PDB file of C-alpha atoms and ligand atoms in Angstrom:
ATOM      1  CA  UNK A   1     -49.994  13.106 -27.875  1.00 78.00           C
ATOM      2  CA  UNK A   2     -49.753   9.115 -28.775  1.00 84.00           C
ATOM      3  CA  UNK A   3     -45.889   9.638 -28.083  1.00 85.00           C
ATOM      4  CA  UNK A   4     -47.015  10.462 -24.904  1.00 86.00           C
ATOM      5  CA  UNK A   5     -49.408   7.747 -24.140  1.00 87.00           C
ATOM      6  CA  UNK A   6     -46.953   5.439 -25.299  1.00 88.00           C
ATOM      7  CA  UNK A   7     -44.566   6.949 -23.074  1.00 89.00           C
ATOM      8  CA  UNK A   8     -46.434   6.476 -20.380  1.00 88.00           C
ATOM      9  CA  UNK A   9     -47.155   2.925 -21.494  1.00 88.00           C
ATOM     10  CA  UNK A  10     -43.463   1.909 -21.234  1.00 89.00           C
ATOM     11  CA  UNK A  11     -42.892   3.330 -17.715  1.00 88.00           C
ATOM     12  CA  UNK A  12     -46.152   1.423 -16.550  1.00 87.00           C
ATOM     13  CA  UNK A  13     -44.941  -1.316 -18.057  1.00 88.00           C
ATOM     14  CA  UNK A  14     -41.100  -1.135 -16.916  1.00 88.00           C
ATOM     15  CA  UNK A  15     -42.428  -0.361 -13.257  1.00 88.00           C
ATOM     16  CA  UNK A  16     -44.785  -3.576 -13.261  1.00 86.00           C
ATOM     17  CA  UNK A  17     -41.935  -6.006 -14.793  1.00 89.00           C
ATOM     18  CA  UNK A  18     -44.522  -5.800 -17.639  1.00 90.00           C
ATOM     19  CA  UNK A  19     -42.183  -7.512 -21.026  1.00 89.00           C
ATOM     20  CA  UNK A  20     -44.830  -7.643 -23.487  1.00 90.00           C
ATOM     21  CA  UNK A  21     -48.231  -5.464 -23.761  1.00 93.00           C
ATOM     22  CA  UNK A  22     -51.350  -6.643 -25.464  1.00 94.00           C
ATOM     23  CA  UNK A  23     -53.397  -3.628 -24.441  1.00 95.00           C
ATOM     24  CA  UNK A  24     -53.662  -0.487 -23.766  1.00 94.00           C
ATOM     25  CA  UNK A  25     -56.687   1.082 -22.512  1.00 95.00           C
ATOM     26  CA  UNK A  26     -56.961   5.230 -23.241  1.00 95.00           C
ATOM     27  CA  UNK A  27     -59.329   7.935 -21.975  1.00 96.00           C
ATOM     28  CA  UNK A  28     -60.116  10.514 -23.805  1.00 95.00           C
ATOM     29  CA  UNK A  29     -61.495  13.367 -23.073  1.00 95.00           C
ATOM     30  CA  UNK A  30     -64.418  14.729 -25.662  1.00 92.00           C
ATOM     31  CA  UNK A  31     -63.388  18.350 -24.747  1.00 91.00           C
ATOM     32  CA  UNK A  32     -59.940  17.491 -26.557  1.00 91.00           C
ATOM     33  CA  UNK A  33     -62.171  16.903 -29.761  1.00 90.00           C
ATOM     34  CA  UNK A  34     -59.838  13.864 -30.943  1.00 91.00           C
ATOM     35  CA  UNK A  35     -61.157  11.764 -32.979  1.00 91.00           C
ATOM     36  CA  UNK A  36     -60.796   8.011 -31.987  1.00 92.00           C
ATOM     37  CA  UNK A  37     -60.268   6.599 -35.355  1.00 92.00           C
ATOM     38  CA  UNK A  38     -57.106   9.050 -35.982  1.00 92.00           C
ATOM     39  CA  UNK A  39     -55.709   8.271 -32.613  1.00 92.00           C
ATOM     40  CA  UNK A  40     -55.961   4.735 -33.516  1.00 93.00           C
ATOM     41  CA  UNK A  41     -54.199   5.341 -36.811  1.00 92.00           C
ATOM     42  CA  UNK A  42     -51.432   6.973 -34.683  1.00 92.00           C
ATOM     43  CA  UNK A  43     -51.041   4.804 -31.926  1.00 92.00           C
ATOM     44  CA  UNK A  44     -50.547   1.886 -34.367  1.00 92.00           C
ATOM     45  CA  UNK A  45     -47.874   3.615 -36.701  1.00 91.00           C
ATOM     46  CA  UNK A  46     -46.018   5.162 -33.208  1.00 90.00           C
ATOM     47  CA  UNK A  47     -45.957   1.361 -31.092  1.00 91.00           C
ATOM     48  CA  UNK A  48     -43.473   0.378 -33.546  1.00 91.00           C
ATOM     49  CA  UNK A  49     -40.397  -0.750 -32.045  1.00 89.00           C
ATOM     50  CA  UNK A  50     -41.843  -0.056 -28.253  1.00 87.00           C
ATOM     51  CA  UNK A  51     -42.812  -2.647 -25.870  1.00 87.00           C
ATOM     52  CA  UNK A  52     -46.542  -1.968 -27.274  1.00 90.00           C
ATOM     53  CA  UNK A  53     -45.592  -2.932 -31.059  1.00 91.00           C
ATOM     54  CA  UNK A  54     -47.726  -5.923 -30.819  1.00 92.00           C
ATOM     55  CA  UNK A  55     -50.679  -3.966 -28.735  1.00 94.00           C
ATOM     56  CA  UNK A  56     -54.187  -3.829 -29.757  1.00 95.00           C
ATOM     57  CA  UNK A  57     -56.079  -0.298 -28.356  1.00 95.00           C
ATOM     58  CA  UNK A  58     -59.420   0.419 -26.529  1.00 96.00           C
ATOM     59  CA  UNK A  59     -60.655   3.976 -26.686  1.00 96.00           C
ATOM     60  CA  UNK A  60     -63.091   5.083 -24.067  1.00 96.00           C
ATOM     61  CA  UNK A  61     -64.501   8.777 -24.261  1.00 95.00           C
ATOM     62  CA  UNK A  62     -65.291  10.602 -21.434  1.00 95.00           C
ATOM     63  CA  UNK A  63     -68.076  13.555 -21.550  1.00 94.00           C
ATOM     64  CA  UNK A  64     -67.323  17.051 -20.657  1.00 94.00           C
ATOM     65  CA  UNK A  65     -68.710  18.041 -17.071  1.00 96.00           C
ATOM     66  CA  UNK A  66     -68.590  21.769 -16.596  1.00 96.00           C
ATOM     67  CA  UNK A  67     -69.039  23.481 -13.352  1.00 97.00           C
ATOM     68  CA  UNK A  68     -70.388  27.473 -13.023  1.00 97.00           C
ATOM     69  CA  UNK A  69     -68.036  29.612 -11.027  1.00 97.00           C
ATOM     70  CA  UNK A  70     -71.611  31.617 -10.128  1.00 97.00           C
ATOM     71  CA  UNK A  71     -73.668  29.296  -8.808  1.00 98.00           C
ATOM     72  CA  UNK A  72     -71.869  26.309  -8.669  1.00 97.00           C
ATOM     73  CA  UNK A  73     -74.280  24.421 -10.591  1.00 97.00           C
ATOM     74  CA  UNK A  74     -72.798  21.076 -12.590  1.00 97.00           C
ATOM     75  CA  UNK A  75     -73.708  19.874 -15.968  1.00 96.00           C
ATOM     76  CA  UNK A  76     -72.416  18.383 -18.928  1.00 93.00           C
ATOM     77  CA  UNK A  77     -73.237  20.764 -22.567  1.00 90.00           C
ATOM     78  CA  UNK A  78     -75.745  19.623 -24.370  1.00 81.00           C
ATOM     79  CA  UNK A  79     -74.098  21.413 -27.809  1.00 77.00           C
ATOM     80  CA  UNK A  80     -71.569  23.738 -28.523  1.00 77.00           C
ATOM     81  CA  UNK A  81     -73.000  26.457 -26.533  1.00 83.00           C
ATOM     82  CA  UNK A  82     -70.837  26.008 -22.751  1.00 90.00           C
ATOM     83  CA  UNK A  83     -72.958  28.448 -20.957  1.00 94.00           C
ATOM     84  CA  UNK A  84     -74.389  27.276 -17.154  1.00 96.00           C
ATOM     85  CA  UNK A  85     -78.263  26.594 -18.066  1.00 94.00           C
ATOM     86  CA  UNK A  86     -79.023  28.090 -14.733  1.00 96.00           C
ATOM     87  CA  UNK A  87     -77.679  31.291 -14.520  1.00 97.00           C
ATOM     88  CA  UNK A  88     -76.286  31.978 -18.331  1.00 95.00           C
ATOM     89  CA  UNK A  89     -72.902  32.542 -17.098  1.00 96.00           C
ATOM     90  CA  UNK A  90     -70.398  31.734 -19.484  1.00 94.00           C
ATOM     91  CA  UNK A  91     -67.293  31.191 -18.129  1.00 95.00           C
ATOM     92  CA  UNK A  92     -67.595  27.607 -16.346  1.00 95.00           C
ATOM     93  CA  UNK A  93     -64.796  25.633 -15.615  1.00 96.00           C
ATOM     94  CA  UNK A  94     -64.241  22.332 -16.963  1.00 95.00           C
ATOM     95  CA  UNK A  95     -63.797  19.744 -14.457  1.00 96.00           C
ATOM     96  CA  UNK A  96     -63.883  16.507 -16.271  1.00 95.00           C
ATOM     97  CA  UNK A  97     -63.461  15.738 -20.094  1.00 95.00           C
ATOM     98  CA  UNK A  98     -60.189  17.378 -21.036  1.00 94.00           C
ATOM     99  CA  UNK A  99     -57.682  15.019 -19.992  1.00 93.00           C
ATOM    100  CA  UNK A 100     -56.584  11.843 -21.727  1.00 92.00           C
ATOM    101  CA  UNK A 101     -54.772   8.997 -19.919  1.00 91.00           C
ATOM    102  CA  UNK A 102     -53.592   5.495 -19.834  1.00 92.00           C
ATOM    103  CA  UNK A 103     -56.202   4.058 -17.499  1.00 93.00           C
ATOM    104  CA  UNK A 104     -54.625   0.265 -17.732  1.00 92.00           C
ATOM    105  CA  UNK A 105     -52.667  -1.627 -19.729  1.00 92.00           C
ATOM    106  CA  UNK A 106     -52.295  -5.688 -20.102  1.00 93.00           C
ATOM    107  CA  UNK A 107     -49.589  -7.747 -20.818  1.00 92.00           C
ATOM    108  CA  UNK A 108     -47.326 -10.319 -19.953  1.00 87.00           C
ATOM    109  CA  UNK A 109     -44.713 -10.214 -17.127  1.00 82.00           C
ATOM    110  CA  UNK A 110     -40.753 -11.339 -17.165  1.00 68.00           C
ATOM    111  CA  UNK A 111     -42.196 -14.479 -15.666  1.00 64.00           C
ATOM    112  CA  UNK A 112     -44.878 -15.516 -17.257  1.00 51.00           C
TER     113      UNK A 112
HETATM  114 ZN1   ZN B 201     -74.633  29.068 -13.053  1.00 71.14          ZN
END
């Protein structure tokens, strides 16, 4: 998962003549249940040796919005228990809150 962020990090970084990064800036979601703290331990032992090995990291979370397939009601859980507080049903679909991405990343350019 951090190979892939950092992965991502490079191509940003190739495609914006980006030569050095300072930061990278990461979303993830809660529903992936990673803890921030261990992706931070990760991220710093994997930027070795990349374009991010001098990088410092900013975690955002995002919260878990579900949507009910019944009655298309919209909420986020309030606790481990997913079902749609309207209508009990408990198959919703998660719309937001399981992804994690590179949202931006800062650096310095070949010309600067
Ligand atoms: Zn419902």
């Amino acid at each position: 998962m951090v190979e892939d962020v950092l992965r991502i990090v490079g191509e940003v970084a190739r495609v914006n003549g980006i030569s050095r990064i300072d930061k990278v800036n990461v979303v993830i979601g809660e529903y992936l249940m990673v803890k921030p703290s261990l992706f931070e331990f990760a991220f710093m032992a994997a930027r070795e040796g990349t374009r991010a090995s001098g990088a410092g990291l900013t975690i955002e979370t995002e919260k878990v919005e579900l949507e009910c397939p019944g009655c298309r009601h919209r909420y986020s859980p309030q606790n481990i228990n997913f079902n749609c507080p309207r209508c009990s049903n408990p198959n919703p679909a998660i719309i937001k809150g399981k992804e994690m991405y590179v949202k931006s990343i800062e650096g310095v350019d070949n010309c600067g």
